[in-house]
Short mmCIF file of C-alpha atoms and ligand atoms in Angstrom, two decimals:
data_model
loop_
_atom_site.label_atom_id
_atom_site.label_comp_id
_atom_site.label_asym_id
_atom_site.label_seq_id
_atom_site.Cartn_x
_atom_site.Cartn_y
_atom_site.Cartn_z
CA ARG X 1 58.39 92.77 82.82
CA ASN X 2 60.65 94.81 85.08
CA PHE X 3 57.79 96.39 86.78
CA LYS X 4 55.97 93.12 87.41
CA ARG X 5 59.22 91.61 88.79
CA GLN X 6 59.65 94.55 91.00
CA MET X 7 56.27 93.89 92.54
CA GLU X 8 56.73 90.30 93.06
CA CYS X 9 59.36 89.88 95.56
CA ARG X 10 59.32 86.26 96.94
CA ILE X 11 56.84 86.17 99.82
CA ASP X 12 59.26 84.11 101.98
CA ILE X 13 62.13 86.62 101.36
CA GLU X 14 62.17 87.45 105.10
CA GLY X 15 63.60 83.93 105.61
CA LEU X 16 66.75 85.15 104.49
CA ASN X 17 67.36 87.88 107.11
CA ALA X 18 68.84 85.54 109.61
CA PRO X 19 71.35 83.86 107.22
CA PHE X 20 72.42 87.20 105.69
CA LEU X 21 72.91 88.64 109.26
CA ALA X 22 74.91 85.71 110.29
CA ILE X 23 77.06 86.00 107.36
CA TYR X 24 77.59 89.77 107.97
CA GLU X 25 78.37 89.06 111.68
CA SER X 26 80.92 86.36 110.66
CA LEU X 27 82.75 88.71 108.28
CA ILE X 28 83.29 91.53 110.80
CA PRO X 29 86.85 91.77 111.98
CA ALA X 30 87.37 91.16 115.68
CA GLU X 31 88.44 94.00 118.15
CA GLU X 32 91.85 92.48 118.61
CA GLU X 33 92.52 92.57 114.77
CA LYS X 34 91.77 96.06 114.77
CA ALA X 35 93.96 96.63 117.70
CA LYS X 36 96.76 94.92 115.79
CA GLN X 37 96.37 97.13 112.86
CA LYS X 38 96.66 99.98 115.23
CA GLN X 39 99.97 98.64 116.54
CA LEU X 40 101.31 98.31 113.09
CA LEU X 41 100.46 101.84 112.25
CA THR X 42 102.11 103.15 115.42
CA LEU X 43 105.39 101.20 114.37
CA LEU X 44 105.38 102.65 110.95
CA GLU X 45 104.72 106.21 112.19
CA LYS X 46 107.75 105.91 114.51
CA LEU X 47 110.02 104.83 111.56
CA VAL X 48 108.77 107.40 109.10
CA SER X 49 109.07 110.27 111.61
CA LYS X 50 112.82 109.47 112.21
CA GLU X 51 113.53 110.34 108.40
CA TRP X 52 110.72 112.63 107.77
CA PRO X 53 109.57 114.44 111.11
CA LYS X 54 106.64 116.32 109.31
CA ALA X 55 105.29 113.36 107.45
CA ARG X 56 102.14 111.78 108.66
CA LEU X 57 100.45 108.44 107.98
CA TYR X 58 96.72 107.90 107.51
CA LEU X 59 94.69 104.68 107.20
CA TYR X 60 92.47 104.51 104.21
CA GLY X 61 90.50 102.11 102.24
CA SER X 62 88.44 99.32 103.71
CA CYS X 63 90.32 99.18 107.05
CA ALA X 64 89.38 102.68 107.79
CA ASN X 65 85.95 102.99 106.09
CA SER X 66 84.26 100.32 108.23
CA PHE X 67 83.78 98.02 105.02
CA ASP X 68 86.60 95.59 105.92
CA PHE X 69 86.23 91.87 106.32
CA SER X 70 88.04 89.89 108.97
CA LYS X 71 91.70 89.33 107.97
CA SER X 72 92.05 92.20 105.39
CA ASP X 73 95.33 93.83 104.59
CA ILE X 74 95.67 97.45 105.35
CA ASP X 75 96.00 100.60 103.30
CA VAL X 76 98.38 103.41 104.43
CA CYS X 77 98.86 106.83 102.99
CA LEU X 78 101.91 108.79 103.70
CA THR X 79 101.59 112.47 103.25
CA ILE X 80 104.75 114.33 102.85
CA GLU X 81 105.65 117.76 101.50
CA GLU X 82 109.14 117.24 99.86
CA ALA X 83 108.14 118.98 96.75
CA ASP X 84 111.70 118.62 95.09
CA ILE X 85 111.98 114.85 95.67
CA LYS X 86 110.32 112.44 93.25
CA LYS X 87 107.61 110.03 94.46
CA SER X 88 109.73 106.98 93.39
CA GLU X 89 112.66 108.00 95.39
CA ILE X 90 110.49 108.63 98.46
CA LEU X 91 109.17 105.14 97.97
CA LEU X 92 112.57 103.69 97.53
CA LYS X 93 113.95 105.48 100.72
CA LEU X 94 110.91 104.30 102.64
CA ALA X 95 111.37 100.77 101.53
CA ASP X 96 115.05 101.05 102.72
CA ILE X 97 113.85 102.28 106.13
CA LEU X 98 111.20 99.44 106.51
CA GLN X 99 113.55 96.71 105.32
CA SER X 100 116.18 97.60 107.92
CA ASP X 101 113.61 97.23 110.58
CA ASN X 102 112.89 93.56 110.13
CA LEU X 103 109.67 93.98 108.26
CA GLN X 104 109.14 91.24 105.55
CA ASN X 105 108.67 91.21 101.91
CA VAL X 106 109.27 94.82 101.50
CA GLN X 107 108.81 95.81 97.74
CA ALA X 108 108.75 99.26 96.17
CA LEU X 109 106.33 99.14 93.21
CA THR X 110 107.42 102.52 91.74
CA ARG X 111 105.78 102.01 88.30
CA ALA X 112 102.32 100.81 89.27
CA ARG X 113 99.30 102.94 88.58
CA VAL X 114 99.23 103.97 92.11
CA PRO X 115 102.94 103.62 93.19
CA ILE X 116 103.33 101.88 96.44
CA VAL X 117 105.61 100.02 98.89
CA LYS X 118 104.41 96.67 100.12
CA LEU X 119 105.34 94.97 103.27
CA LYS X 120 104.38 92.29 105.96
CA ASP X 121 104.75 92.62 109.57
CA PRO X 122 105.87 89.32 111.12
CA VAL X 123 104.70 90.42 114.53
CA THR X 124 100.95 91.06 113.81
CA GLY X 125 100.93 88.90 110.52
CA ILE X 126 99.32 91.97 108.64
CA SER X 127 100.17 92.99 105.02
CA CYS X 128 100.17 96.55 104.12
CA ASP X 129 100.43 98.89 101.12
CA ILE X 130 101.77 102.26 101.57
CA CYS X 131 101.05 105.03 99.00
CA ILE X 132 102.16 108.69 98.94
CA ASN X 133 100.02 111.80 98.98
CA ASN X 134 96.98 110.07 97.85
CA VAL X 135 94.75 112.54 99.86
CA LEU X 136 91.57 112.03 98.00
CA ALA X 137 91.56 108.39 98.83
CA VAL X 138 91.83 109.57 102.60
CA VAL X 139 88.89 111.99 102.19
CA ASN X 140 86.61 109.52 100.21
CA THR X 141 87.39 106.96 102.95
CA LYS X 142 85.94 109.31 105.45
CA LEU X 143 82.78 109.86 103.36
CA LEU X 144 81.98 106.17 103.07
CA ARG X 145 82.86 105.69 106.88
CA ASP X 146 80.33 108.62 107.65
CA TYR X 147 77.78 107.14 105.68
CA ALA X 148 78.09 103.93 107.35
CA GLN X 149 77.22 105.46 110.75
CA ILE X 150 73.93 106.74 109.62
CA ASP X 151 72.10 103.35 109.02
CA VAL X 152 73.52 99.88 109.93
CA ARG X 153 71.70 98.47 106.77
CA LEU X 154 74.35 100.09 104.51
CA ARG X 155 77.15 98.12 106.20
CA GLN X 156 75.07 94.89 106.07
CA LEU X 157 74.11 95.38 102.52
CA ALA X 158 77.73 96.11 101.43
CA PHE X 159 78.97 93.21 103.42
CA ILE X 160 76.63 90.71 101.41
CA VAL X 161 77.33 92.39 97.93
CA LYS X 162 81.18 92.52 98.64
CA HIS X 163 81.06 88.74 99.81
CA TRP X 164 78.95 87.95 96.70
CA ALA X 165 81.36 89.85 94.45
CA LYS X 166 84.49 88.10 95.90
CA SER X 167 82.85 84.57 95.76
CA ARG X 168 81.62 85.10 92.14
CA GLY X 169 84.92 86.48 90.91
CA VAL X 170 83.48 90.00 89.83
CA ASN X 171 85.64 92.15 92.22
CA GLU X 172 88.63 92.01 90.07
CA THR X 173 89.52 95.32 88.62
CA TYR X 174 92.43 94.00 86.41
CA GLN X 175 89.87 91.60 84.74
CA GLY X 176 87.42 94.41 83.81
CA THR X 177 85.00 94.03 86.93
CA LEU X 178 84.42 96.43 89.72
CA SER X 179 86.47 97.56 92.95
CA SER X 180 85.12 97.14 96.22
CA TYR X 181 84.92 101.02 96.44
CA ALA X 182 82.61 100.94 93.40
CA TYR X 183 80.28 98.39 95.04
CA VAL X 184 80.20 100.40 98.11
CA LEU X 185 79.27 103.39 96.11
CA MET X 186 76.69 101.32 94.27
CA CYS X 187 75.19 100.56 97.80
CA ILE X 188 75.14 103.97 99.22
CA HIS X 189 73.43 105.31 96.03
CA PHE X 190 70.73 102.55 96.17
CA LEU X 191 70.04 103.40 99.84
CA GLN X 192 69.70 107.10 98.83
CA GLN X 193 67.14 106.20 96.22
CA ARG X 194 64.84 104.16 98.32
CA LYS X 195 61.44 105.44 99.11
CA PRO X 196 61.43 106.50 101.79
CA ALA X 197 65.33 107.10 101.62
CA ILE X 198 67.42 105.22 104.02
CA LEU X 199 70.48 107.41 103.50
CA PRO X 200 70.69 111.12 102.78
CA CYS X 201 73.09 112.97 100.23
CA LEU X 202 75.68 114.28 102.41
CA GLN X 203 77.32 116.26 99.76
CA GLY X 204 74.05 118.05 99.15
CA MET X 205 73.61 119.31 102.82
CA GLU X 206 75.14 121.97 104.67
CA THR X 207 78.92 121.93 104.85
CA THR X 208 80.40 121.00 108.24
CA TYR X 209 83.68 119.39 106.68
CA SER X 210 85.48 120.75 103.88
CA VAL X 211 89.00 120.39 102.59
CA THR X 212 90.54 121.22 98.95
CA VAL X 213 92.75 118.38 97.60
CA GLU X 214 94.49 118.92 94.24
CA ASP X 215 92.08 121.58 93.36
CA VAL X 216 89.13 119.40 94.29
CA ASP X 217 86.69 120.93 96.78
CA CYS X 218 85.61 118.24 99.07
CA ALA X 219 82.67 119.45 101.17
CA PHE X 220 80.00 117.44 102.88
CA PHE X 221 77.83 117.33 106.10
CA ASP X 222 79.73 115.07 108.57
CA ARG X 223 77.69 115.45 111.84
CA VAL X 224 76.32 112.23 111.27
CA GLU X 225 75.54 111.56 114.74
CA LYS X 226 72.56 113.84 114.07
CA LEU X 227 71.28 111.46 111.45
CA ARG X 228 70.91 108.41 113.39
CA ASP X 229 67.13 108.23 112.84
CA PHE X 230 67.35 109.45 109.15
CA GLY X 231 66.21 105.94 107.65
CA SER X 232 63.87 105.00 110.43
CA HIS X 233 60.66 105.65 108.32
CA ASN X 234 61.87 103.07 105.97
CA LYS X 235 61.18 99.53 107.44
CA GLU X 236 62.79 97.36 104.62
CA SER X 237 64.65 94.45 106.04
CA ILE X 238 68.25 93.36 105.03
CA ALA X 239 66.77 90.51 102.78
CA GLN X 240 64.38 92.76 101.04
CA LEU X 241 67.11 95.17 100.33
CA VAL X 242 69.60 92.69 98.95
CA TRP X 243 66.77 91.24 96.71
CA ALA X 244 65.87 94.79 95.39
CA PHE X 245 69.53 95.69 95.01
CA PHE X 246 70.38 92.82 92.50
CA ASN X 247 66.75 93.22 90.97
CA TYR X 248 67.62 96.76 90.30
CA TRP X 249 71.07 96.09 88.73
CA ALA X 250 69.76 93.03 86.82
CA TYR X 251 66.56 94.36 85.45
CA CYS X 252 65.98 98.04 86.19
CA HIS X 253 69.26 100.09 85.72
CA ASP X 254 69.47 102.01 82.45
CA TYR X 255 72.76 100.96 81.02
CA THR X 256 72.50 103.10 78.06
CA ASP X 257 72.07 106.49 79.68
CA ALA X 258 72.12 106.38 83.43
CA VAL X 259 75.09 107.30 85.75
CA ILE X 260 74.79 106.66 89.40
CA SER X 261 75.92 109.62 91.52
CA VAL X 262 76.33 109.60 95.40
CA ARG X 263 77.33 113.22 94.98
CA THR X 264 73.90 114.20 93.93
CA GLY X 265 71.96 111.34 95.38
CA ASN X 266 70.45 111.01 92.02
CA ILE X 267 70.93 109.23 88.76
CA ILE X 268 72.25 111.63 86.11
CA SER X 269 72.49 111.37 82.35
CA LYS X 270 75.58 110.03 80.47
CA ARG X 271 75.03 113.00 77.92
CA LEU X 272 75.51 115.51 80.79
CA LYS X 273 78.91 114.07 81.41
CA ASP X 274 79.95 113.25 77.94
CA TRP X 275 80.22 109.55 78.78
CA THR X 276 78.20 108.36 75.75
CA ARG X 277 80.98 107.01 73.65
CA ARG X 278 84.43 105.22 74.21
CA ILE X 279 87.31 107.67 74.61
CA GLY X 280 90.73 105.96 74.76
CA ASN X 281 90.18 102.91 77.13
CA ASP X 282 87.33 104.54 78.87
CA ARG X 283 84.05 102.83 77.59
CA HIS X 284 81.54 103.93 80.22
CA LEU X 285 79.43 100.80 79.79
CA ILE X 286 78.48 100.86 83.47
CA CYS X 287 78.69 104.51 85.08
CA ILE X 288 79.56 105.19 88.67
CA GLU X 289 80.54 108.70 89.31
CA ASP X 290 83.43 109.18 91.78
CA PRO X 291 82.00 111.56 94.66
CA PHE X 292 84.86 114.03 94.44
CA GLU X 293 86.90 113.11 91.20
CA THR X 294 83.77 113.66 89.17
CA SER X 295 85.47 113.17 85.93
CA HIS X 296 86.25 109.66 87.21
CA ASP X 297 83.90 106.82 86.11
CA LEU X 298 84.69 103.87 88.36
CA GLY X 299 83.10 101.72 85.78
CA ARG X 300 85.79 102.59 83.38
CA VAL X 301 87.62 99.46 83.99
CA VAL X 302 84.56 97.34 82.46
CA ASP X 303 84.99 96.29 78.87
CA LYS X 304 82.59 94.67 76.48
CA HIS X 305 83.45 91.41 77.62
CA SER X 306 83.29 91.96 81.23
CA ILE X 307 80.02 94.02 81.20
CA LYS X 308 78.35 90.79 79.96
CA VAL X 309 79.87 88.85 82.81
CA LEU X 310 78.95 91.28 85.32
CA ARG X 311 75.21 91.66 84.09
CA GLU X 312 74.95 87.97 83.92
CA GLU X 313 75.99 87.81 87.61
CA PHE X 314 73.59 90.39 88.61
CA GLU X 315 70.68 88.53 86.75
CA ARG X 316 71.99 85.14 88.28
CA ALA X 317 71.81 86.82 91.82
CA ALA X 318 68.34 88.38 91.15
CA ASP X 319 67.01 85.06 89.96
CA ILE X 320 68.36 82.98 92.62
CA LEU X 321 66.81 85.30 95.25
CA GLN X 322 63.64 84.94 93.34
CA TYR X 323 63.43 81.24 92.68
CA ASP X 324 65.93 79.33 94.49
CA PRO X 325 64.83 77.20 97.51
CA ASN X 326 68.06 77.43 99.06
CA PRO X 327 69.45 80.85 97.87
CA CYS X 328 72.30 81.27 100.35
CA VAL X 329 74.29 78.41 98.96
CA ALA X 330 73.87 79.39 95.26
CA LEU X 331 74.38 83.17 95.79
CA PHE X 332 77.68 82.70 97.25
CA GLU X 333 78.95 79.54 95.27
CA PRO X 334 82.56 79.85 94.23
CA TYR X 335 82.77 80.57 90.47
N1 LIG U 401 90.09 104.33 95.69
C1 LIG U 401 89.80 105.32 94.86
N2 LIG U 401 89.43 105.32 93.65
C2 LIG U 401 89.43 103.86 93.15
C3 LIG U 401 89.67 102.81 93.81
C4 LIG U 401 90.02 103.01 95.01
O1 LIG U 401 89.92 106.45 95.42
N3 LIG U 401 89.02 104.01 91.75
C5 LIG U 401 90.42 104.33 97.04
C6 LIG U 401 89.31 104.40 97.94
O2 LIG U 401 89.72 105.32 99.23
C7 LIG U 401 89.18 102.96 98.48
C8 LIG U 401 90.57 102.55 98.63
O3 LIG U 401 91.29 103.27 97.48
O4 LIG U 401 88.42 102.99 100.06
C9 LIG U 401 90.69 101.05 98.51
O5 LIG U 401 90.15 100.67 97.34
P1 LIG U 401 89.57 99.10 97.18
O6 LIG U 401 90.63 98.28 97.19
O7 LIG U 401 88.67 98.93 96.03
O8 LIG U 401 88.59 98.88 98.42
P2 LIG U 401 88.72 98.36 99.89
O9 LIG U 401 87.66 99.06 100.54
O10 LIG U 401 90.09 98.46 100.45
O11 LIG U 401 88.17 96.82 99.72
P3 LIG U 401 88.85 95.47 99.83
O12 LIG U 401 88.21 95.13 101.40
O13 LIG U 401 88.17 94.47 98.97
O14 LIG U 401 90.34 95.58 99.93
MG1 LIG U 402 91.86 97.25 100.38
#
């Protein structure tokens, strides 16, 4: 059945290229929004360096990996080498500094899984989360941004998938569905697997960029300007790719044994990673290997209820693209 479905993409799927591209274009943030983000970062750098001259601020997450929608919040990482001060004390001090400079809604969340300070800048209207020394996130942000520069179809596909996930309520890690980061990795892996491939495996190539963070070696090829033609042998359109993406996750992925791995550019086996059974809260019902923290399964948030929700949503999307006369309406219908 799966094989048959795969061969039978709707003949008029190409009619969806224009609407998908229109959605993509409408979600891209305007240049002036990016300028306002920079302006806020500059203000924060000024305030932070008064207290900690050696500290640095990095943007990470979607605002820096090129997968952000218009009007997104920004994620900032403060790197600081005060080994003797606890993270929570730095966060409280930081909250103090920001508060006294008229930033709004300043809140230190010292007990969160990733402790942060939240704030809103009244001048630009931008909200921001600041975390401390989360350097792996800064590095995986660069990896995603570098992939996005190789073939524009990655950014287009990921925008459609993120927009679908947000519309359908399956982009909520606290409810057991997947993070935006996980969805982008699913898109990268999917494009690595197309025949011919649309994306290479940057971590499998010659190392041109390398850092060691918390004992993790992060090494990959980052001269992506040399890879601009990489995907040109594959002529698939965005509509075909969106169709094939949902068809893959609905009807072709082996949920029992497969782990998707951007690091290797391949599917690897759950047995190989010892992800075959539940350990603590990690159930490994859908497995997405983090490219650097390879013991992290980004599907670990998914439980026995939400895996059903997720798979039903994949099937719904695949079926809409297969049979619905007006797929764009149904695909992004608020849940
Ligand atoms: N991140 C991570 N490990 C996770 C989840 C997130 O390292 N399990 C880091 C990644 O660097 C990611 C960033 O945190 O880019 C933000 O994650 P997330 O909120 O999922 O993604 P955004 O790209 O910011 O998405 P959105 O536009 O929906 O805010
Ligand atoms: Mg974010």
